[in-house]
Short mmCIF file of C-alpha atoms in Angstrom, two decimals:
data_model
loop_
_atom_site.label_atom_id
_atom_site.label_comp_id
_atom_site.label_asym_id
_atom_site.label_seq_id
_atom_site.Cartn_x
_atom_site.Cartn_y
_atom_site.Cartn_z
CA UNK A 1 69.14 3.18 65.59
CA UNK A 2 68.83 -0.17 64.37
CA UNK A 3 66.12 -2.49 65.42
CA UNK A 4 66.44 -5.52 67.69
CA UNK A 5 67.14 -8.92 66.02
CA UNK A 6 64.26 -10.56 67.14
CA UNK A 7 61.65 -7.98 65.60
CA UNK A 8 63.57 -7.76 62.23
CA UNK A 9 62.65 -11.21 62.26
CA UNK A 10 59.56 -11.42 62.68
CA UNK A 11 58.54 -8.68 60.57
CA UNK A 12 60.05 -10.75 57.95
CA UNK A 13 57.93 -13.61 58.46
CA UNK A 14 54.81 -11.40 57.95
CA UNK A 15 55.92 -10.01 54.58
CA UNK A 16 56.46 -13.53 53.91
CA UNK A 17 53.12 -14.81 54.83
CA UNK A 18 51.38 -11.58 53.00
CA UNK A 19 52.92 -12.68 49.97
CA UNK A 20 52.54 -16.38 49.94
CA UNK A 21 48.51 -15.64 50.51
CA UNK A 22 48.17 -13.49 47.87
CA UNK A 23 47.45 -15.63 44.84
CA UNK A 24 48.60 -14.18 41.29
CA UNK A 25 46.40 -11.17 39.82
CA UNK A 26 45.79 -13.11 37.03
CA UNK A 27 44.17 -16.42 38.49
CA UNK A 28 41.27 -14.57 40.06
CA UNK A 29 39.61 -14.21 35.78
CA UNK A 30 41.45 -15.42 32.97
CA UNK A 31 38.67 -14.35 30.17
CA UNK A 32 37.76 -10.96 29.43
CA UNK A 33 34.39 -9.97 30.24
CA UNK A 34 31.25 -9.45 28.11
CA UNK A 35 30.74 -5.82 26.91
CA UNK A 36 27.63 -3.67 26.04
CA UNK A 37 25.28 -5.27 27.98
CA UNK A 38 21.66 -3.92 26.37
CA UNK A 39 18.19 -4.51 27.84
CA UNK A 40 15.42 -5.00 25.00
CA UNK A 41 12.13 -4.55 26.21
CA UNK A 42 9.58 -3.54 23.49
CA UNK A 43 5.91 -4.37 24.21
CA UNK A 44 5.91 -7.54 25.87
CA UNK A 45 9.47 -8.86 24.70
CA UNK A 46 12.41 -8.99 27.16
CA UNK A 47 15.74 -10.32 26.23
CA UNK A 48 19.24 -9.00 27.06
CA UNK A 49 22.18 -8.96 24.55
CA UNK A 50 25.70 -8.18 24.71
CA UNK A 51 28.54 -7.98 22.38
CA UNK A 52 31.18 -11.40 22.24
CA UNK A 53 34.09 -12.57 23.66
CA UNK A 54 36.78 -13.18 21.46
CA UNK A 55 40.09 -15.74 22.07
CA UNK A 56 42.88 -15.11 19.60
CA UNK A 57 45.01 -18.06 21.14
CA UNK A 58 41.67 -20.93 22.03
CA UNK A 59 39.48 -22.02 19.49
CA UNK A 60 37.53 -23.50 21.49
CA UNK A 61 33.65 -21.92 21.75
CA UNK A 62 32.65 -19.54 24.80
CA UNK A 63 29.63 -19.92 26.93
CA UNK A 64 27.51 -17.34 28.26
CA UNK A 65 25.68 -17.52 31.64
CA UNK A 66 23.05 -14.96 32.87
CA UNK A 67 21.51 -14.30 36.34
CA UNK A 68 18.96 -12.23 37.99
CA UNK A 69 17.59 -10.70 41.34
CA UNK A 70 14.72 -8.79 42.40
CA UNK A 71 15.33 -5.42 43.74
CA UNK A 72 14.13 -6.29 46.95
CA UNK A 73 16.59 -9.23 47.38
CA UNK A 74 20.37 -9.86 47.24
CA UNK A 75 20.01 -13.62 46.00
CA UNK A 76 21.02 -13.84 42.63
CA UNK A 77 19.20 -16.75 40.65
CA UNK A 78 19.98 -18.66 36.81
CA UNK A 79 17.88 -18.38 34.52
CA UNK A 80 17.32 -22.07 33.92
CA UNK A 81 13.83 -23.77 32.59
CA UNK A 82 12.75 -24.61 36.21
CA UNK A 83 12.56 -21.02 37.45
CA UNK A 84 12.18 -19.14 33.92
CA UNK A 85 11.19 -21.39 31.14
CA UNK A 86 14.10 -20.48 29.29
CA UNK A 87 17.77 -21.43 29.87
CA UNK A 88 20.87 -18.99 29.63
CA UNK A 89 23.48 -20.46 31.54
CA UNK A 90 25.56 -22.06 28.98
CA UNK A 91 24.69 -20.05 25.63
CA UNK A 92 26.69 -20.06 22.39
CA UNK A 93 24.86 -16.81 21.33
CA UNK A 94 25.11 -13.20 22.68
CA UNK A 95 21.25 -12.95 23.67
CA UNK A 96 19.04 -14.44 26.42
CA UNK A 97 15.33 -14.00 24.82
CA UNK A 98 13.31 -13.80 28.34
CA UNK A 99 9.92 -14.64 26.33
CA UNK A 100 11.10 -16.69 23.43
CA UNK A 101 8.59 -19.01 24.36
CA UNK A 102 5.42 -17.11 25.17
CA UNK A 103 4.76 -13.42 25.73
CA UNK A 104 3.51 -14.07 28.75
CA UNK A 105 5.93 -15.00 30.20
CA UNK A 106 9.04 -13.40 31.68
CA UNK A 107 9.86 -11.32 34.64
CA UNK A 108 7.00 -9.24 36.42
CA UNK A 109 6.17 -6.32 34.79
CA UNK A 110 6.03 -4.45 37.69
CA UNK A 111 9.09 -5.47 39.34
CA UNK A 112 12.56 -3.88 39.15
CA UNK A 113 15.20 -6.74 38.02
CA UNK A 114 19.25 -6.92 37.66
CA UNK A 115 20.86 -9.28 35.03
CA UNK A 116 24.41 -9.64 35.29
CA UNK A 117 26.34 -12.21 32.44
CA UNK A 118 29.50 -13.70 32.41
CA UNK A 119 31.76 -15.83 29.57
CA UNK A 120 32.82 -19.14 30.69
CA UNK A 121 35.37 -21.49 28.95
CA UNK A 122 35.88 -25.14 30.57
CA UNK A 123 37.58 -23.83 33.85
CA UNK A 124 38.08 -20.15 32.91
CA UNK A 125 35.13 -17.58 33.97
CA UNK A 126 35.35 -14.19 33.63
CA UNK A 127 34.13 -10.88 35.79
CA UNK A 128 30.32 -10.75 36.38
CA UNK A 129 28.72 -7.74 34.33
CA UNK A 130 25.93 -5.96 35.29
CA UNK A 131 23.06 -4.72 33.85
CA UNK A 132 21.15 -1.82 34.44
CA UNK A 133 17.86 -2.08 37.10
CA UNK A 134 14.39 -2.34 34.44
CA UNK A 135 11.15 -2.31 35.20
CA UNK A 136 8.87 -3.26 32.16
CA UNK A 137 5.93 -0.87 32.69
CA UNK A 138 8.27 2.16 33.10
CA UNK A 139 11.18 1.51 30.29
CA UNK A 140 9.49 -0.76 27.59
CA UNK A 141 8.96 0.61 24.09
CA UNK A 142 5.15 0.78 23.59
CA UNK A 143 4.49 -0.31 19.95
CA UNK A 144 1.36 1.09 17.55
CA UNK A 145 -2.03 -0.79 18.19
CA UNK A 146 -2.33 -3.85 16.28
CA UNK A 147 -4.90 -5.75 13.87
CA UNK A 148 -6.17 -2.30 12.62
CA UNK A 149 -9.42 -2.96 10.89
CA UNK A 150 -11.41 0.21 9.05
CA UNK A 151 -14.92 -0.24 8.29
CA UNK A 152 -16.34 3.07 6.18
CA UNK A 153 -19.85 3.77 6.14
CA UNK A 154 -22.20 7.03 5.05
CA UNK A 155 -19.90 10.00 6.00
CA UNK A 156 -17.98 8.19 8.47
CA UNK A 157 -14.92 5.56 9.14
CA UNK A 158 -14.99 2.93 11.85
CA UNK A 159 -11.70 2.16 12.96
CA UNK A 160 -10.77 -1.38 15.30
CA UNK A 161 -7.99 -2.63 16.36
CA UNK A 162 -6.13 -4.34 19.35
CA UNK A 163 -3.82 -3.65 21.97
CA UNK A 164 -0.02 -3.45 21.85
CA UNK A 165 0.09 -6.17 24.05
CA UNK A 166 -2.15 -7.38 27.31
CA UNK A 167 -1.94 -5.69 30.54
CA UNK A 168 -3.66 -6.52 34.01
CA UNK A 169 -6.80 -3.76 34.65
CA UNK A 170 -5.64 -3.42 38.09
CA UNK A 171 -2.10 -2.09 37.11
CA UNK A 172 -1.97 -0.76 33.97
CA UNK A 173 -3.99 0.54 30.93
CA UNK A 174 -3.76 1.80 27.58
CA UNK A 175 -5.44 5.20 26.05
CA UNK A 176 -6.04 5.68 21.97
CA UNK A 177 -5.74 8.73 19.96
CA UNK A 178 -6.11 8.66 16.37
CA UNK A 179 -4.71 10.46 13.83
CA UNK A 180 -6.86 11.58 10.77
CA UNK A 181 -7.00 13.72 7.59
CA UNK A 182 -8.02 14.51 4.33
CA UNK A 183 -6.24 13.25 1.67
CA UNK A 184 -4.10 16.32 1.25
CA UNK A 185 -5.69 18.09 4.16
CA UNK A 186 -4.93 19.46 7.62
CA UNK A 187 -4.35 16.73 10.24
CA UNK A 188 -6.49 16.28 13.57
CA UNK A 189 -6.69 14.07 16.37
CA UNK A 190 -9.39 12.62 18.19
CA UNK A 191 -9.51 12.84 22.00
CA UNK A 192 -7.96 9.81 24.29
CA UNK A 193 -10.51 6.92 24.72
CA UNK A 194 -9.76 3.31 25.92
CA UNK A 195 -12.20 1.37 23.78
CA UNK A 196 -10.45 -0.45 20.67
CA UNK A 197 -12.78 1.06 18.65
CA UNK A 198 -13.66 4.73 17.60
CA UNK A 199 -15.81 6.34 14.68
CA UNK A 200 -14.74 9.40 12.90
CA UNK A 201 -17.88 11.00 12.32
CA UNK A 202 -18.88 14.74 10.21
CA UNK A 203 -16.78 13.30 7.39
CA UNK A 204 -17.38 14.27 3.70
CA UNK A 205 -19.27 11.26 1.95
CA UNK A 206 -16.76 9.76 -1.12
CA UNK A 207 -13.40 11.53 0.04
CA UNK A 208 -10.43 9.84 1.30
CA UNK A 209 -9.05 10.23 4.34
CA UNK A 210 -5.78 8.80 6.04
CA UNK A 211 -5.25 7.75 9.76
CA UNK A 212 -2.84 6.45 12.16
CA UNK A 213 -3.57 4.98 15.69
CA UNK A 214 -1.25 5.52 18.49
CA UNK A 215 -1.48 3.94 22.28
CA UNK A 216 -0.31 5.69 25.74
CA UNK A 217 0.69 3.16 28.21
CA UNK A 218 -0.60 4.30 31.72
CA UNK A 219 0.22 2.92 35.19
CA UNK A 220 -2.74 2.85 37.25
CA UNK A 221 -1.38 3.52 40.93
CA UNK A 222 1.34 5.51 39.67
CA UNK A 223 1.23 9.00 37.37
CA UNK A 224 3.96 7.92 34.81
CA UNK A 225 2.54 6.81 31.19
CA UNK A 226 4.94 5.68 28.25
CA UNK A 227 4.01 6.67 24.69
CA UNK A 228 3.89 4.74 22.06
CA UNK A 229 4.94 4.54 18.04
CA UNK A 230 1.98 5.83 15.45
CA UNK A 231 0.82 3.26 13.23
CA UNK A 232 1.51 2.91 9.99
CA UNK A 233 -0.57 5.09 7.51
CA UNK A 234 -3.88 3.93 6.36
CA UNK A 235 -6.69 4.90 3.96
CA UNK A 236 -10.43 4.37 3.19
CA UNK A 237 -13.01 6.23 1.08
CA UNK A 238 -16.53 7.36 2.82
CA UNK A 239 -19.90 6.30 1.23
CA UNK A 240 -22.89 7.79 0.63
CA UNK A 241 -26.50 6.55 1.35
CA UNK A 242 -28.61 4.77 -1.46
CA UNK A 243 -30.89 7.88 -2.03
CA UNK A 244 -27.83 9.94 -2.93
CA UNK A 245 -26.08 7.21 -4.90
CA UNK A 246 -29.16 7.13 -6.91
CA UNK A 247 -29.15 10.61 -7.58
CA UNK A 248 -25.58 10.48 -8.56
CA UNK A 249 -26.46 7.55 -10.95
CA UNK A 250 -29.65 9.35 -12.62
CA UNK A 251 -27.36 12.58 -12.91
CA UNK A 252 -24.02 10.86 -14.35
CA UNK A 253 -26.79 9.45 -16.73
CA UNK A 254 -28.49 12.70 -17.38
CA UNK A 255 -25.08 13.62 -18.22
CA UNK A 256 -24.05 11.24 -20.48
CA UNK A 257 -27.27 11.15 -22.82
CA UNK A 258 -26.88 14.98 -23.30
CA UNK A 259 -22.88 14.99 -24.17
CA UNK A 260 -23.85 12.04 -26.54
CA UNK A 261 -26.72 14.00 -27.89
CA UNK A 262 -24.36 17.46 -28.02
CA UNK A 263 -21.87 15.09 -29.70
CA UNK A 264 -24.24 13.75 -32.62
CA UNK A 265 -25.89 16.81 -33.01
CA UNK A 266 -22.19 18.76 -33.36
CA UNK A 267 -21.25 15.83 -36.30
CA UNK A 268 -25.10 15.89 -38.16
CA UNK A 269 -24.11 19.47 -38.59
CA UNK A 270 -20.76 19.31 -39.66
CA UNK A 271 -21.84 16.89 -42.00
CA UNK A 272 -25.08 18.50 -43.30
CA UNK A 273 -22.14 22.08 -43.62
CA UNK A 274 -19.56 20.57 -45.58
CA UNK A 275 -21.30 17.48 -47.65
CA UNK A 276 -19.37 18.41 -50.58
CA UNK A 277 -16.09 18.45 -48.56
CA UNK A 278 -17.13 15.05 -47.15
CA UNK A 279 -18.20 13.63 -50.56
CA UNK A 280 -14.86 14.45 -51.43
CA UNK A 281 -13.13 12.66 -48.88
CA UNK A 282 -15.12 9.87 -48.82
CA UNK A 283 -15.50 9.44 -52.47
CA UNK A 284 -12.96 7.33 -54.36
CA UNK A 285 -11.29 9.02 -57.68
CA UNK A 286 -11.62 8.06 -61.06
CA UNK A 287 -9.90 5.18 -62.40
CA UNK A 288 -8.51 4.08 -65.60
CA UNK A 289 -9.86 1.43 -67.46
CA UNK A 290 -6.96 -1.24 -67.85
CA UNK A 291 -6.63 -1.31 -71.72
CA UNK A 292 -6.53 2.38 -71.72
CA UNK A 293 -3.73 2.35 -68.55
CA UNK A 294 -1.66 -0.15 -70.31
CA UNK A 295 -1.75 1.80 -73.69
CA UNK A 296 -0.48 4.56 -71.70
CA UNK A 297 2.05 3.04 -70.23
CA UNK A 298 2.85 1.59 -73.78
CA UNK A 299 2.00 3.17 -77.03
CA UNK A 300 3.00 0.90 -79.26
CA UNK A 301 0.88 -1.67 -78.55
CA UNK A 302 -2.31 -1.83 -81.15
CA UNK A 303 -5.05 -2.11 -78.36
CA UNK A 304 -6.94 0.49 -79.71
CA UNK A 305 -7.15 -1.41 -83.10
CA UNK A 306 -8.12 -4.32 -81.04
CA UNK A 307 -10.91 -2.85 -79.29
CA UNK A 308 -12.60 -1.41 -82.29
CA UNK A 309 -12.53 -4.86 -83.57
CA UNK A 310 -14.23 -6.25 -80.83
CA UNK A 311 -16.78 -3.64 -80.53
CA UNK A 312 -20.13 -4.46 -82.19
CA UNK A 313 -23.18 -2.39 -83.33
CA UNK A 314 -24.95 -3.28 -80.58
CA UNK A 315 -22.53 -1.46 -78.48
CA UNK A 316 -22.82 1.54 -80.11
CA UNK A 317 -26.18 1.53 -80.43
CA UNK A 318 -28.10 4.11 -78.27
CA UNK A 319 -31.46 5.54 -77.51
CA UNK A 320 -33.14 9.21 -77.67
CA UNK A 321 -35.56 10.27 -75.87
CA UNK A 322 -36.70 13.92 -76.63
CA UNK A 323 -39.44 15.74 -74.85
CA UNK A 324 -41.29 18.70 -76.10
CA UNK A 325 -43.86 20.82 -74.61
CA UNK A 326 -45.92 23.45 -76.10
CA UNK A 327 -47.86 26.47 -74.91
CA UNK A 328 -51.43 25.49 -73.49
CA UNK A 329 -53.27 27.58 -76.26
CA UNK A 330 -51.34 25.74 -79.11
CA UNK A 331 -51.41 22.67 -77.31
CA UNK A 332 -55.05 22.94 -77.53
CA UNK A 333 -55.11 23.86 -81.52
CA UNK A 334 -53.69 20.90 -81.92
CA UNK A 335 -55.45 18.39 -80.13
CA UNK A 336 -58.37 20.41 -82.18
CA UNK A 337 -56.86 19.98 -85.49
CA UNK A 338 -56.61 16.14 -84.86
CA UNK A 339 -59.87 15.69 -83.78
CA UNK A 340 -61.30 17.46 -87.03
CA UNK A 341 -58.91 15.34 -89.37
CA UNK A 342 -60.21 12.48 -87.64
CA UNK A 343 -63.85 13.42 -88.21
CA UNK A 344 -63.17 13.92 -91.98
CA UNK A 345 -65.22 11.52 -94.24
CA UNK A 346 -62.48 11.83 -96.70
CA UNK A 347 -60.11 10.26 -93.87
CA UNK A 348 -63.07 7.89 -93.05
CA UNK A 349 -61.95 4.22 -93.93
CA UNK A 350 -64.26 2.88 -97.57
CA UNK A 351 -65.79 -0.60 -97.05
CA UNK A 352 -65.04 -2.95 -99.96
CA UNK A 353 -62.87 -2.37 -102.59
CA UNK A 354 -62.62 -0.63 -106.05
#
């Protein structure tokens, strides 16, 4: 059964008007969108990053712009220098630093907040992409303390240092643990205090121990907590008090004077054992006289000939000295004998002459 004219027609003229509403698919975004969208949040940093949009067929450079909203509103906002100190709605990079210029700054911590970004290029825009919902306290990356400064004393290390970053009393706070051993020894930890200092008492005095600091983020009106990253690894030697320094001193020189002693003692005896083995190193061997070494070396020469001619009497002249000792009884005989020649009158001297 066909249909009347009249309704053919007009059905006509609605597919018509359908189609001439519609615009092209293509019109609504001619650039691709912005992929990888990543929120950085690591103490108090915030930035958001994505990856870029490339045109084979435009050379021309592509703009970025970023907005936000609060959780609790469906306004979305740009991130221009009036609301946010920073500006991200016409970048030439992929990233939108939140903080670049102060730490301070930046969304509330405690708020949840959507970014969405887009890529712009003169009049082509493409699709809005959204981030996911952050809020700083709960997803940030809680660094190690900072400024670590150890102090060691008698038996003990002080340890100071600062926050990760500042938080507001009345929201948030940060607990400490610390991380400490022997050099080479078992590792312990201290129990959770908020102070930014600690000493690690009971130590041994002149022994090295290592340490690392880590902070726990806590909410205060909340039961969630984020931990943090463990410092890097320090170390400090323990000292000892002046009454036990001086005792080390008077026994390291105790110590000392008897090795040297043991030492000198050792070597007087060596040397007092084997003196003729030490003359005989130390003494230098016989020589050669040089007229005799070069007659050697040539025979032919007449240097002995020579040297008797320049040797004179004097040279060979030489003196002898002979003692002799006799018996005591003989000895005597003969002193006695001398005294009676000596009281002779024939050996008595004549005055005048013949």
């Amino acid at each position: 059964m066909r249909p009347p004219p009249l309704l053919l027609l007009l059905l006509l003229l609605l597919l018509s008007g359908c189609d001439a509403a519609a615009p092209p698919a293509d019109t609504l975004f001619q650039l691709p969108a912005p992929r990888n969208l990543k929120v950085h949040l690591y103490n108090a940093q915030q930035a958001l990053s994505w990856e870029p949009v490339s045109l084979h067929n435009d050379t021309r450079p592509v703009v970025y712009q970023v907005q936000y909203k609060y959780s609790t509103s469906s306004t979305w906002y740009d991130v221009n220098k009036k609301d946010s100190r920073v500006d991200c709605t016409n970048l030439t990079g992929t990233e939108c630093n939140f903080t670049a210029n102060s730490l301070l700054e930046g969304f509330p911590r405690h708020f949840n907040i959507s970014l969405r970004v887009r890529a712009k290029l003169g009049d082509l825009v493409s699709a809005w992409v959204k981030a996911p919902w952050f809020e700083h306290y709960r997803n940030a990356t809680i660094g190690p303390p900072e400024d670590i400064w150890v102090t060691p004393e008698e038996g003990s290390l002080i340890i100071r240092f600062s926050s990760p970053f500042d938080v507001p009393a009345s929201v948030a706070f940060f607990l400490y643990y610390v991380y400490y051993w022997e050099k080479a020894g078992i590792k312990q930890v201290t129990r959770p205090f908020r102070s930014n200092f600690i000493t690690l008492n009971d130590l041994k005095p002149l022994r090295v121990y290592c340490f690392q600091v880590k902070a726990e983020l806590f909410l205060a009106k909340e039961n969630i907590s984020r931990p943090g990253h463990l410092s890097n690894i320090s170390c400090s030697e323990t000292t000892v008090d002046a009454s036990t320094k001086l005792q080390q001193v008077i026994l390291i020189s105790m110590g000392t004077f008897l090795l040297l002693s043991v030492v000198v003692g050792a070597c007087l005896f060596l040397v007092l054992k084997y003196r003729g083995l030490v003359k005989y190193w130390f003494h230098s061997p016989p020589s050669i006289p040089s007229q005799i070494e070069e007659y050697l070396k040539d025979p032919a020469q007449p240097i002995l000939d020579a040297l008797d001619k320049d040797s004179s009497p004097k040279d060979d002249a030489w003196d002898s000295v002979s003692v002799v000792s006799f018996p005591e009884n003989k000895h005597e005989d003969i002193r006695q004998s001398t005294l009676n020649q000596s009281t002779d009158p024939s050996h008595q001297p004549v005055e005048g002459g013949p």
